[in-house]
Amino acid sequence: MATVVERERKFSGDDGFRLPDLTGCGGVVTVSDATAADLDAVYWDTDDLRLLRSGHALRRRTGGHDAGWHLKVGAVGGARVEHQFPAGSADAGPPPELAALIRGASRGRPVTPAARIVNHRRERRLLDADGRVLAEVAEDDVRSEDLVDGATRTWHEVEVELVDGDEELLDAVAARLAAAGAREVPVSKSHRAVAARLAGFDDRPPAGPAGPVVGYAREQRDAIVGNHAAAYQGDEDAVHDMRVASRRLRATLRTFRGLWDRREGEAVRAELRWLGGELGRVRDTQVMAARLDTAVHDLPDELVLGPVAARLGERFAADLAEATAALRAALDDDRYPDLLTRLDRLLDGPAREVDRRWVDRRIRRAVRRADARLDEALAVDGPAGDVALHEARKKYKAARYAVEVRKATAGRPAARLVKRFKALQDLLGTHQDSVVTREVLRRHALRAYAEGENTFTYGLLHARQAEAAGHDRPAVLRARDRTRRRTVRRWLDR
């Protein structure tokens, strides 16, 4: 399976639109002659178009240089990830490798042909002075058919896809096309093909004070689904983002739990804890491996006694392989799409009607809990204090997520408080990282000792981690005080 990152924009013009001369746009010196191709694609989706509604497009295409199965993830107009897989002569459906990548978006439900798009394409390359391809411009005469309701459409579209060019080139081409009468199209061809059916789904959050809370929760659910394919393949950023989204969602369901059925909300939170745990095993291993690799290589060579870096690398590689396999097994399990389906029912169903004061009271309560937990933690020393600081950090994460709900309506004051919570949370995280790293080093040192290897370097790294942790408290106190200034919290009392 090949994976590429696609950066393109789409444009449409009225009858009679002609592609303007694009030389001079962002370093374009030459425009190649057009090459023609006929493309025929069948798009697959669930009966309720969950893939398209989740920012996914799955198709089997014939014709062109990249014929086969394609899965695109992401919104039109931004960077989209495309997974490509060869097509068989008699495919009854997407190959298992692609089916695994849409399991989140499809909620584990079967996909069937949803639309067919036939496209006559004329493609040109935009070249710089050295003959380097900056972008490809495709003029498409499109005919689509909704394979469920039979609706057909035709239109003319221009696609501009970056190759070695940058966003400035896209902006310059977009300005030239706009001057010639083109309009940027914010949706894909598959969206346009099934537009009538998509109009039957209202995915907007409810109006009123509960709207920002529900909208925030849905964004986290969508982030889980949007990062599924890359996380399944072990991408570090996707695993991190998927884990953060599950954590934000858990916190939101707890902080504002009166909006939804409490029993179901708690059940869903428990399942999110399970998912977060599977993601956490992968992410924590990735972070710890990088952290200790850097720590070892930062030491002078004469202080690294024995094959410390190699041993750590071998052991973390084995741990990561095991954790990644466990994560894939979890995402392949029916428990995962069942969780997403329950989330859909909870978040897309009716929410309790509340006023803004109800929302703000719960935000203030989350903030007060975090403040109290940190004050208690700072009064405790030793290992118990480390545990208490970690619990305080988790409370501040919940408080930060609660404040994020109001960023859209409270604006800059809420954004400032979020930023200060983040700074405090990062300091507490650095302290917790030191605690965890010391324990990991202790375990590896015991293993090295049992295998007859020198443990000096492990002890040195342990001591450095302990020393660094001792410097955290004054910074934590300063960051705490910055979060409690009246100027950044006044808006919460309005």
Tab-separated table of C-alpha atoms in Angstrom:
chain	number	residue	atom	x	y	z
A	1	MET	CA	0.000	0.000	0.000
A	2	ALA	CA	1.332	3.449	-0.928
A	3	THR	CA	0.568	6.547	1.134
A	4	VAL	CA	0.935	10.086	-0.182
A	5	VAL	CA	0.053	13.539	1.118
A	6	GLU	CA	-2.105	15.500	-1.305
A	7	ARG	CA	-2.335	19.295	-1.255
A	8	GLU	CA	-4.832	20.569	-3.766
A	9	ARG	CA	-7.585	23.074	-4.344
A	10	LYS	CA	-10.640	22.763	-6.555
A	11	PHE	CA	-12.333	25.444	-8.641
A	12	SER	CA	-15.457	25.699	-10.773
A	13	GLY	CA	-16.415	28.182	-13.457
A	14	ASP	CA	-19.489	29.159	-15.432
A	15	ASP	CA	-20.116	27.895	-18.953
A	16	GLY	CA	-17.469	29.279	-21.222
A	17	PHE	CA	-14.752	29.436	-18.531
A	18	ARG	CA	-11.272	29.126	-20.016
A	19	LEU	CA	-8.100	28.294	-18.162
A	20	PRO	CA	-5.972	31.460	-18.039
A	21	ASP	CA	-2.246	31.621	-18.676
A	22	LEU	CA	-0.596	30.582	-15.405
A	23	THR	CA	2.992	31.552	-16.180
A	24	GLY	CA	4.372	33.984	-13.645
A	25	CYS	CA	2.385	32.478	-10.772
A	26	GLY	CA	4.731	31.639	-7.887
A	27	GLY	CA	7.767	30.925	-10.039
A	28	VAL	CA	5.953	29.196	-12.906
A	29	VAL	CA	7.947	29.714	-16.101
A	30	THR	CA	6.466	27.070	-18.394
A	31	VAL	CA	3.115	25.314	-18.702
A	32	SER	CA	3.316	21.929	-20.417
A	33	ASP	CA	1.006	20.772	-23.170
A	34	ALA	CA	-2.125	18.987	-21.995
A	35	THR	CA	-2.349	15.216	-21.719
A	36	ALA	CA	-5.808	13.635	-21.760
A	37	ALA	CA	-7.214	10.697	-19.783
A	38	ASP	CA	-10.640	9.218	-19.126
A	39	LEU	CA	-11.239	8.319	-15.506
A	40	ASP	CA	-14.063	6.188	-14.155
A	41	ALA	CA	-14.459	5.946	-10.379
A	42	VAL	CA	-16.994	4.238	-8.139
A	43	TYR	CA	-17.189	5.670	-4.632
A	44	TRP	CA	-18.111	3.377	-1.746
A	45	ASP	CA	-19.789	4.371	1.502
A	46	THR	CA	-22.192	3.240	4.205
A	47	ASP	CA	-25.917	3.677	3.697
A	48	ASP	CA	-25.809	6.823	5.856
A	49	LEU	CA	-22.708	8.216	4.089
A	50	ARG	CA	-20.595	8.070	7.236
A	51	LEU	CA	-17.343	8.084	5.295
A	52	LEU	CA	-18.071	11.310	3.449
A	53	ARG	CA	-19.526	12.905	6.566
A	54	SER	CA	-16.295	11.995	8.402
A	55	GLY	CA	-13.988	13.498	5.784
A	56	HIS	CA	-13.175	10.212	4.015
A	57	ALA	CA	-13.522	9.267	0.364
A	58	LEU	CA	-13.120	5.644	-0.755
A	59	ARG	CA	-13.080	4.869	-4.473
A	60	ARG	CA	-12.073	2.281	-7.049
A	61	ARG	CA	-10.868	4.059	-10.162
A	62	THR	CA	-9.877	2.918	-13.615
A	63	GLY	CA	-7.926	5.024	-16.064
A	64	GLY	CA	-5.053	7.400	-15.404
A	65	HIS	CA	-1.595	6.712	-14.009
A	66	ASP	CA	-2.810	5.819	-10.494
A	67	ALA	CA	-5.725	3.481	-11.173
A	68	GLY	CA	-6.781	1.315	-8.249
A	69	TRP	CA	-8.317	1.717	-4.806
A	70	HIS	CA	-7.855	5.100	-3.134
A	71	LEU	CA	-8.778	6.218	0.370
A	72	LYS	CA	-8.544	9.965	1.001
A	73	VAL	CA	-8.666	11.313	4.549
A	74	GLY	CA	-9.040	15.013	5.284
A	75	ALA	CA	-10.923	18.093	4.161
A	76	VAL	CA	-10.741	19.532	0.650
A	77	GLY	CA	-8.482	22.571	0.548
A	78	GLY	CA	-6.018	21.286	3.127
A	79	ALA	CA	-3.449	18.520	3.230
A	80	ARG	CA	-5.190	15.195	2.614
A	81	VAL	CA	-3.618	11.789	3.104
A	82	GLU	CA	-4.261	9.329	0.307
A	83	HIS	CA	-3.791	5.593	0.745
A	84	GLN	CA	-3.474	3.712	-2.557
A	85	PHE	CA	-3.887	-0.004	-3.168
A	86	PRO	CA	-3.902	-2.021	-6.408
A	87	ALA	CA	-7.293	-3.137	-7.689
A	88	GLY	CA	-8.119	-6.697	-8.638
A	89	SER	CA	-9.994	-7.603	-11.795
A	90	ALA	CA	-13.058	-8.781	-9.893
A	91	ASP	CA	-13.038	-6.974	-6.541
A	92	ALA	CA	-16.235	-7.482	-4.575
A	93	GLY	CA	-15.280	-4.662	-2.250
A	94	PRO	CA	-12.292	-2.805	-0.840
A	95	PRO	CA	-9.272	-4.933	0.081
A	96	PRO	CA	-8.898	-5.878	3.769
A	97	GLU	CA	-5.965	-3.481	4.167
A	98	LEU	CA	-8.192	-0.524	3.236
A	99	ALA	CA	-11.209	-1.886	5.111
A	100	ALA	CA	-9.137	-1.758	8.297
A	101	LEU	CA	-8.371	1.923	7.690
A	102	ILE	CA	-12.041	2.936	7.344
A	103	ARG	CA	-13.270	0.947	10.347
A	104	GLY	CA	-13.616	4.073	12.441
A	105	ALA	CA	-15.361	6.164	9.789
A	106	SER	CA	-17.696	3.331	8.774
A	107	ARG	CA	-18.396	2.334	12.395
A	108	GLY	CA	-17.619	-1.205	11.270
A	109	ARG	CA	-20.611	-1.280	8.944
A	110	PRO	CA	-20.457	-2.571	5.355
A	111	VAL	CA	-19.756	-0.191	2.494
A	112	THR	CA	-21.419	-0.441	-0.912
A	113	PRO	CA	-21.228	1.563	-4.153
A	114	ALA	CA	-22.640	5.036	-3.480
A	115	ALA	CA	-21.741	7.104	-6.543
A	116	ARG	CA	-20.050	6.856	-9.925
A	117	ILE	CA	-18.014	9.684	-11.385
A	118	VAL	CA	-16.860	9.668	-15.007
A	119	ASN	CA	-14.309	12.307	-15.804
A	120	HIS	CA	-12.545	13.432	-18.965
A	121	ARG	CA	-9.327	15.038	-17.732
A	122	ARG	CA	-6.851	17.359	-19.449
A	123	GLU	CA	-3.763	17.762	-17.303
A	124	ARG	CA	-0.919	20.259	-17.521
A	125	ARG	CA	2.245	20.633	-15.483
A	126	LEU	CA	3.482	23.937	-14.096
A	127	LEU	CA	7.288	24.057	-14.354
A	128	ASP	CA	9.935	26.390	-12.946
A	129	ALA	CA	13.052	27.612	-14.746
A	130	ASP	CA	14.899	24.353	-14.013
A	131	GLY	CA	12.093	22.180	-15.371
A	132	ARG	CA	10.990	21.142	-11.883
A	133	VAL	CA	7.282	20.315	-11.618
A	134	LEU	CA	5.732	22.746	-9.139
A	135	ALA	CA	2.111	21.684	-9.558
A	136	GLU	CA	-0.315	19.874	-11.809
A	137	VAL	CA	-3.452	21.539	-13.132
A	138	ALA	CA	-6.298	19.328	-14.282
A	139	GLU	CA	-9.380	20.471	-16.195
A	140	ASP	CA	-12.179	17.976	-15.605
A	141	ASP	CA	-15.440	17.514	-17.478
A	142	VAL	CA	-17.382	15.594	-14.875
A	143	ARG	CA	-20.524	13.490	-14.972
A	144	SER	CA	-21.737	11.967	-11.720
A	145	GLU	CA	-24.500	9.541	-10.803
A	146	ASP	CA	-25.804	8.840	-7.321
A	147	LEU	CA	-26.083	5.049	-7.364
A	148	VAL	CA	-28.793	5.084	-4.674
A	149	ASP	CA	-31.284	7.753	-5.775
A	150	GLY	CA	-30.219	7.929	-9.441
A	151	ALA	CA	-29.557	11.684	-9.468
A	152	THR	CA	-27.107	12.836	-12.149
A	153	ARG	CA	-25.055	15.996	-12.494
A	154	THR	CA	-22.496	17.456	-14.867
A	155	TRP	CA	-19.985	20.224	-14.247
A	156	HIS	CA	-16.591	21.584	-15.190
A	157	GLU	CA	-13.900	21.633	-12.509
A	158	VAL	CA	-10.275	22.684	-12.243
A	159	GLU	CA	-7.942	20.956	-9.763
A	160	VAL	CA	-4.575	22.391	-8.789
A	161	GLU	CA	-2.336	19.922	-6.923
A	162	LEU	CA	1.080	20.791	-5.546
A	163	VAL	CA	4.073	18.659	-6.462
A	164	ASP	CA	7.257	20.558	-5.504
A	165	GLY	CA	5.548	23.922	-5.106
A	166	ASP	CA	4.322	25.594	-1.926
A	167	GLU	CA	1.196	27.260	-0.562
A	168	GLU	CA	2.248	30.619	-2.015
A	169	LEU	CA	2.071	29.053	-5.464
A	170	LEU	CA	-1.425	27.755	-4.712
A	171	ASP	CA	-2.487	31.215	-3.581
A	172	ALA	CA	-1.068	32.812	-6.739
A	173	VAL	CA	-2.799	30.293	-9.007
A	174	ALA	CA	-6.044	30.716	-7.071
A	175	ALA	CA	-5.892	34.502	-7.559
A	176	ARG	CA	-5.275	34.072	-11.312
A	177	LEU	CA	-8.188	31.638	-11.623
A	178	ALA	CA	-10.480	33.922	-9.617
A	179	ALA	CA	-9.620	36.810	-11.917
A	180	ALA	CA	-10.687	34.612	-14.839
A	181	GLY	CA	-14.058	33.940	-13.211
A	182	ALA	CA	-13.464	30.685	-11.310
A	183	ARG	CA	-14.806	30.040	-7.807
A	184	GLU	CA	-13.084	27.854	-5.230
A	185	VAL	CA	-15.083	24.709	-4.420
A	186	PRO	CA	-14.856	23.597	-0.775
A	187	VAL	CA	-16.085	20.032	-1.333
A	188	SER	CA	-14.974	16.975	-3.289
A	189	LYS	CA	-16.519	15.516	-6.423
A	190	SER	CA	-18.029	12.718	-4.351
A	191	HIS	CA	-19.777	15.282	-2.126
A	192	ARG	CA	-21.266	16.974	-5.167
A	193	ALA	CA	-22.390	13.620	-6.547
A	194	VAL	CA	-24.490	12.773	-3.479
A	195	ALA	CA	-25.303	16.331	-2.411
A	196	ALA	CA	-29.054	15.702	-2.194
A	197	ARG	CA	-28.619	12.782	0.185
A	198	LEU	CA	-26.014	14.595	2.267
A	199	ALA	CA	-28.468	17.471	2.721
A	200	GLY	CA	-30.687	15.088	4.654
A	201	PHE	CA	-28.142	14.902	7.495
A	202	ASP	CA	-27.846	17.850	9.841
A	203	ASP	CA	-24.481	17.480	11.582
A	204	ARG	CA	-24.532	20.968	13.070
A	205	PRO	CA	-24.451	21.227	16.883
A	206	PRO	CA	-27.666	22.386	18.552
A	207	ALA	CA	-28.362	26.068	19.054
A	208	GLY	CA	-28.181	27.650	22.482
A	209	PRO	CA	-25.684	27.472	25.370
A	210	ALA	CA	-25.275	23.685	25.064
A	211	GLY	CA	-24.180	24.044	21.440
A	212	PRO	CA	-20.485	24.833	22.104
A	213	VAL	CA	-20.215	21.877	24.493
A	214	VAL	CA	-21.814	19.437	22.062
A	215	GLY	CA	-19.792	20.876	19.181
A	216	TYR	CA	-16.548	20.496	21.136
A	217	ALA	CA	-17.388	16.892	22.020
A	218	ARG	CA	-18.188	16.103	18.393
A	219	GLU	CA	-14.877	17.622	17.289
A	220	GLN	CA	-13.067	15.177	19.568
A	221	ARG	CA	-15.044	12.234	18.221
A	222	ASP	CA	-14.241	13.361	14.691
A	223	ALA	CA	-10.562	13.697	15.604
A	224	ILE	CA	-10.559	10.081	16.798
A	225	VAL	CA	-12.066	8.963	13.495
A	226	GLY	CA	-9.895	11.278	11.394
A	227	ASN	CA	-6.672	9.963	12.923
A	228	HIS	CA	-7.713	6.309	12.849
A	229	ALA	CA	-6.077	5.311	9.548
A	230	ALA	CA	-2.687	6.853	10.327
A	231	ALA	CA	-2.722	5.639	13.942
A	232	TYR	CA	-3.512	2.119	12.750
A	233	GLN	CA	-0.312	2.288	10.737
A	234	GLY	CA	1.679	3.497	13.759
A	235	ASP	CA	2.077	7.182	12.863
A	236	GLU	CA	3.328	8.915	16.023
A	237	ASP	CA	1.450	12.183	15.554
A	238	ALA	CA	-1.813	10.394	14.775
A	239	VAL	CA	-1.512	8.154	17.837
A	240	HIS	CA	-0.877	11.235	19.968
A	241	ASP	CA	-3.758	13.232	18.479
A	242	MET	CA	-6.160	10.299	18.760
A	243	ARG	CA	-5.196	9.801	22.402
A	244	VAL	CA	-5.609	13.496	23.221
A	245	ALA	CA	-9.031	13.516	21.551
A	246	SER	CA	-10.185	10.527	23.607
A	247	ARG	CA	-8.911	12.243	26.757
A	248	ARG	CA	-10.661	15.517	25.895
A	249	LEU	CA	-13.860	13.647	25.195
A	250	ARG	CA	-13.746	11.768	28.488
A	251	ALA	CA	-13.195	15.001	30.390
A	252	THR	CA	-16.004	16.798	28.550
A	253	LEU	CA	-18.504	14.008	29.203
A	254	ARG	CA	-17.624	14.207	32.895
A	255	THR	CA	-17.496	17.986	33.328
A	256	PHE	CA	-20.808	18.524	31.516
A	257	ARG	CA	-22.376	15.154	32.298
A	258	GLY	CA	-25.777	16.627	33.042
A	259	LEU	CA	-26.290	17.267	29.324
A	260	TRP	CA	-26.638	13.572	28.505
A	261	ASP	CA	-27.967	10.393	30.027
A	262	ARG	CA	-25.599	9.854	32.948
A	263	ARG	CA	-25.505	6.072	32.881
A	264	GLU	CA	-24.739	5.929	29.180
A	265	GLY	CA	-22.268	8.790	29.487
A	266	GLU	CA	-20.311	6.947	32.176
A	267	ALA	CA	-20.366	3.728	30.150
A	268	VAL	CA	-18.977	5.569	27.134
A	269	ARG	CA	-16.314	7.204	29.313
A	270	ALA	CA	-15.213	3.770	30.479
A	271	GLU	CA	-14.837	2.635	26.877
A	272	LEU	CA	-12.884	5.786	26.035
A	273	ARG	CA	-10.577	4.971	28.950
A	274	TRP	CA	-9.972	1.563	27.371
A	275	LEU	CA	-9.215	3.103	23.981
A	276	GLY	CA	-6.958	5.738	25.537
A	277	GLY	CA	-5.069	3.023	27.366
A	278	GLU	CA	-4.328	1.146	24.144
A	279	LEU	CA	-3.188	4.361	22.470
A	280	GLY	CA	-1.191	5.303	25.552
A	281	ARG	CA	0.880	2.129	25.471
A	282	VAL	CA	2.093	3.019	21.998
A	283	ARG	CA	2.549	6.722	22.610
A	284	ASP	CA	4.299	6.374	25.986
A	285	THR	CA	6.748	3.877	24.497
A	286	GLN	CA	7.479	6.195	21.567
A	287	VAL	CA	8.063	9.170	23.867
A	288	MET	CA	10.195	7.289	26.381
A	289	ALA	CA	12.359	5.741	23.664
A	290	ALA	CA	13.077	9.168	22.164
A	291	ARG	CA	13.620	10.733	25.592
A	292	LEU	CA	16.202	8.188	26.727
A	293	ASP	CA	17.932	8.053	23.350
A	294	THR	CA	18.466	11.812	23.565
A	295	ALA	CA	19.590	11.584	27.203
A	296	VAL	CA	22.225	8.933	26.412
A	297	HIS	CA	23.569	10.762	23.369
A	298	ASP	CA	23.805	14.010	25.363
A	299	LEU	CA	26.315	12.387	27.741
A	300	PRO	CA	30.053	12.619	27.073
A	301	ASP	CA	31.331	9.425	25.485
A	302	GLU	CA	33.490	8.596	28.513
A	303	LEU	CA	30.387	8.441	30.731
A	304	VAL	CA	28.577	5.899	28.544
A	305	LEU	CA	29.865	2.567	29.797
A	306	GLY	CA	28.571	-0.426	27.919
A	307	PRO	CA	26.064	-0.757	25.068
A	308	VAL	CA	23.465	1.411	26.789
A	309	ALA	CA	21.948	3.067	23.693
A	310	ALA	CA	21.812	-0.230	21.792
A	311	ARG	CA	20.191	-2.088	24.680
A	312	LEU	CA	17.583	0.610	25.227
A	313	GLY	CA	16.887	0.759	21.490
A	314	GLU	CA	16.407	-3.018	21.258
A	315	ARG	CA	14.097	-3.196	24.247
A	316	PHE	CA	11.977	-0.214	23.271
A	317	ALA	CA	11.682	-1.508	19.708
A	318	ALA	CA	10.329	-4.797	21.065
A	319	ASP	CA	7.960	-2.975	23.438
A	320	LEU	CA	6.726	-0.703	20.644
A	321	ALA	CA	6.091	-3.612	18.293
A	322	GLU	CA	4.047	-5.344	20.977
A	323	ALA	CA	2.095	-2.175	21.844
A	324	THR	CA	1.417	-1.393	18.172
A	325	ALA	CA	0.143	-4.916	17.551
A	326	ALA	CA	-2.131	-4.593	20.582
A	327	LEU	CA	-3.463	-1.249	19.324
A	328	ARG	CA	-4.238	-2.699	15.909
A	329	ALA	CA	-5.995	-5.625	17.540
A	330	ALA	CA	-8.077	-3.165	19.585
A	331	LEU	CA	-9.006	-1.152	16.495
A	332	ASP	CA	-9.920	-4.383	14.694
A	333	ASP	CA	-12.112	-5.481	17.591
A	334	ASP	CA	-15.881	-4.916	17.443
A	335	ARG	CA	-15.573	-3.039	20.727
A	336	TYR	CA	-14.077	-0.046	18.904
A	337	PRO	CA	-16.812	0.648	16.297
A	338	ASP	CA	-19.384	-0.118	19.001
A	339	LEU	CA	-17.846	2.686	21.075
A	340	LEU	CA	-18.097	5.110	18.153
A	341	THR	CA	-21.705	4.109	17.490
A	342	ARG	CA	-22.598	4.756	21.127
A	343	LEU	CA	-20.831	8.115	20.890
A	344	ASP	CA	-22.911	8.961	17.831
A	345	ARG	CA	-26.137	8.193	19.675
A	346	LEU	CA	-25.025	10.236	22.660
A	347	LEU	CA	-23.647	13.278	20.851
A	348	ASP	CA	-26.006	13.395	17.882
A	349	GLY	CA	-29.100	12.794	19.977
A	350	PRO	CA	-30.982	15.440	21.953
A	351	ALA	CA	-29.068	17.235	24.697
A	352	ARG	CA	-30.649	18.733	27.789
A	353	GLU	CA	-31.599	22.388	27.425
A	354	VAL	CA	-29.479	24.540	29.731
A	355	ASP	CA	-28.575	28.199	30.040
A	356	ARG	CA	-25.103	29.711	29.872
A	357	ARG	CA	-24.893	29.969	33.644
A	358	TRP	CA	-25.216	26.181	33.872
A	359	VAL	CA	-22.289	25.764	31.463
A	360	ASP	CA	-20.125	28.363	33.206
A	361	ARG	CA	-20.781	26.884	36.664
A	362	ARG	CA	-19.348	23.585	35.500
A	363	ILE	CA	-16.319	25.285	33.999
A	364	ARG	CA	-15.691	27.144	37.259
A	365	ARG	CA	-16.109	23.899	39.212
A	366	ALA	CA	-13.485	22.158	37.046
A	367	VAL	CA	-11.079	25.068	37.577
A	368	ARG	CA	-11.629	25.115	41.362
A	369	ARG	CA	-11.046	21.361	41.592
A	370	ALA	CA	-7.753	21.697	39.779
A	371	ASP	CA	-6.648	24.576	42.019
A	372	ALA	CA	-7.506	22.652	45.184
A	373	ARG	CA	-5.793	19.470	44.011
A	374	LEU	CA	-2.566	21.326	43.174
A	375	ASP	CA	-2.502	23.141	46.528
A	376	GLU	CA	-2.904	19.801	48.294
A	377	ALA	CA	-0.169	18.204	46.175
A	378	LEU	CA	2.328	20.971	46.868
A	379	ALA	CA	1.960	20.310	50.590
A	380	VAL	CA	3.110	16.683	50.216
A	381	ASP	CA	6.722	15.562	49.771
A	382	GLY	CA	8.356	12.402	48.482
A	383	PRO	CA	6.757	9.712	46.313
A	384	ALA	CA	3.289	10.551	47.618
A	385	GLY	CA	3.841	14.113	46.465
A	386	ASP	CA	4.799	12.894	43.002
A	387	VAL	CA	1.542	10.960	42.760
A	388	ALA	CA	-0.424	13.968	44.011
A	389	LEU	CA	1.208	16.283	41.454
A	390	HIS	CA	0.313	13.852	38.692
A	391	GLU	CA	-3.321	13.860	39.838
A	392	ALA	CA	-3.274	17.664	39.909
A	393	ARG	CA	-1.972	17.676	36.356
A	394	LYS	CA	-4.903	15.540	35.233
A	395	LYS	CA	-7.327	17.922	36.930
A	396	TYR	CA	-5.773	20.879	35.136
A	397	LYS	CA	-6.144	19.070	31.843
A	398	ALA	CA	-9.849	18.671	32.570
A	399	ALA	CA	-10.059	22.357	33.528
A	400	ARG	CA	-8.257	23.394	30.357
A	401	TYR	CA	-10.566	21.317	28.187
A	402	ALA	CA	-13.579	22.821	29.934
A	403	VAL	CA	-12.325	26.350	29.242
A	404	GLU	CA	-11.624	25.413	25.603
A	405	VAL	CA	-15.357	24.840	25.199
A	406	ARG	CA	-15.916	28.564	25.724
A	407	LYS	CA	-13.090	29.852	23.510
A	408	ALA	CA	-15.434	30.398	20.575
A	409	THR	CA	-17.802	32.592	22.608
A	410	ALA	CA	-15.504	34.107	25.256
A	411	GLY	CA	-12.704	34.790	22.793
A	412	ARG	CA	-9.331	36.107	23.907
A	413	PRO	CA	-9.867	35.899	27.709
A	414	ALA	CA	-10.614	32.171	27.485
A	415	ALA	CA	-7.697	31.667	25.095
A	416	ARG	CA	-5.339	33.362	27.563
A	417	LEU	CA	-6.452	31.125	30.402
A	418	VAL	CA	-6.088	28.038	28.206
A	419	LYS	CA	-2.528	29.106	27.369
A	420	ARG	CA	-1.609	29.557	31.024
A	421	PHE	CA	-3.170	26.247	32.017
A	422	LYS	CA	-1.152	24.631	29.242
A	423	ALA	CA	2.088	26.137	30.568
A	424	LEU	CA	1.337	24.889	34.086
A	425	GLN	CA	0.281	21.493	32.783
A	426	ASP	CA	3.532	21.182	30.795
A	427	LEU	CA	5.625	21.856	33.911
A	428	LEU	CA	3.692	19.243	35.860
A	429	GLY	CA	4.136	16.914	32.891
A	430	THR	CA	7.905	17.451	32.920
A	431	HIS	CA	7.953	16.470	36.579
A	432	GLN	CA	5.875	13.357	35.909
A	433	ASP	CA	8.108	12.436	32.971
A	434	SER	CA	11.061	12.528	35.358
A	435	VAL	CA	9.275	10.252	37.807
A	436	VAL	CA	8.372	7.727	35.116
A	437	THR	CA	11.805	7.917	33.471
A	438	ARG	CA	13.553	7.156	36.772
A	439	GLU	CA	11.443	4.048	37.229
A	440	VAL	CA	12.119	2.918	33.664
A	441	LEU	CA	15.860	3.454	34.172
A	442	ARG	CA	15.777	1.491	37.419
A	443	ARG	CA	14.151	-1.476	35.668
A	444	HIS	CA	16.611	-1.379	32.795
A	445	ALA	CA	19.536	-1.090	35.191
A	446	LEU	CA	18.388	-4.196	37.072
A	447	ARG	CA	18.095	-6.065	33.799
A	448	ALA	CA	21.550	-4.911	32.681
A	449	TYR	CA	23.020	-5.979	36.020
A	450	ALA	CA	21.414	-9.411	35.716
A	451	GLU	CA	22.999	-9.753	32.274
A	452	GLY	CA	26.440	-8.817	33.606
A	453	GLU	CA	26.604	-5.355	32.014
A	454	ASN	CA	27.893	-2.128	33.534
A	455	THR	CA	25.080	-0.100	35.171
A	456	PHE	CA	27.010	3.128	35.837
A	457	THR	CA	25.352	5.070	33.002
A	458	TYR	CA	21.859	4.047	34.094
A	459	GLY	CA	22.591	5.372	37.578
A	460	LEU	CA	23.983	8.613	36.190
A	461	LEU	CA	20.898	9.162	34.041
A	462	HIS	CA	18.683	8.391	37.047
A	463	ALA	CA	20.507	10.980	39.151
A	464	ARG	CA	20.179	13.616	36.443
A	465	GLN	CA	16.449	12.993	36.186
A	466	ALA	CA	16.080	13.352	39.965
A	467	GLU	CA	18.080	16.582	39.925
A	468	ALA	CA	15.952	18.040	37.130
A	469	ALA	CA	12.758	17.192	39.031
A	470	GLY	CA	13.965	19.172	42.021
A	471	HIS	CA	14.088	22.332	39.910
A	472	ASP	CA	10.446	22.113	38.866
A	473	ARG	CA	8.700	23.326	42.023
A	474	PRO	CA	9.600	27.060	41.883
A	475	ALA	CA	8.545	27.172	38.226
A	476	VAL	CA	5.306	25.373	39.074
A	477	LEU	CA	4.538	27.947	41.784
A	478	ARG	CA	5.118	30.817	39.369
A	479	ALA	CA	2.966	29.215	36.675
A	480	ARG	CA	0.222	28.486	39.209
A	481	ASP	CA	0.130	32.125	40.292
A	482	ARG	CA	-0.084	33.263	36.665
A	483	THR	CA	-3.176	31.121	36.130
A	484	ARG	CA	-4.874	32.679	39.170
A	485	ARG	CA	-4.489	36.319	38.288
A	486	ARG	CA	-7.767	38.148	38.258
A	487	THR	CA	-7.109	39.496	34.785
A	488	VAL	CA	-7.261	36.021	33.212
A	489	ARG	CA	-10.168	34.662	35.274
A	490	ARG	CA	-12.524	37.630	35.543
A	491	TRP	CA	-14.573	36.506	32.534
A	492	LEU	CA	-15.488	33.251	34.315
A	493	ASP	CA	-17.517	35.179	36.915
A	494	ARG	CA	-19.619	37.162	34.458
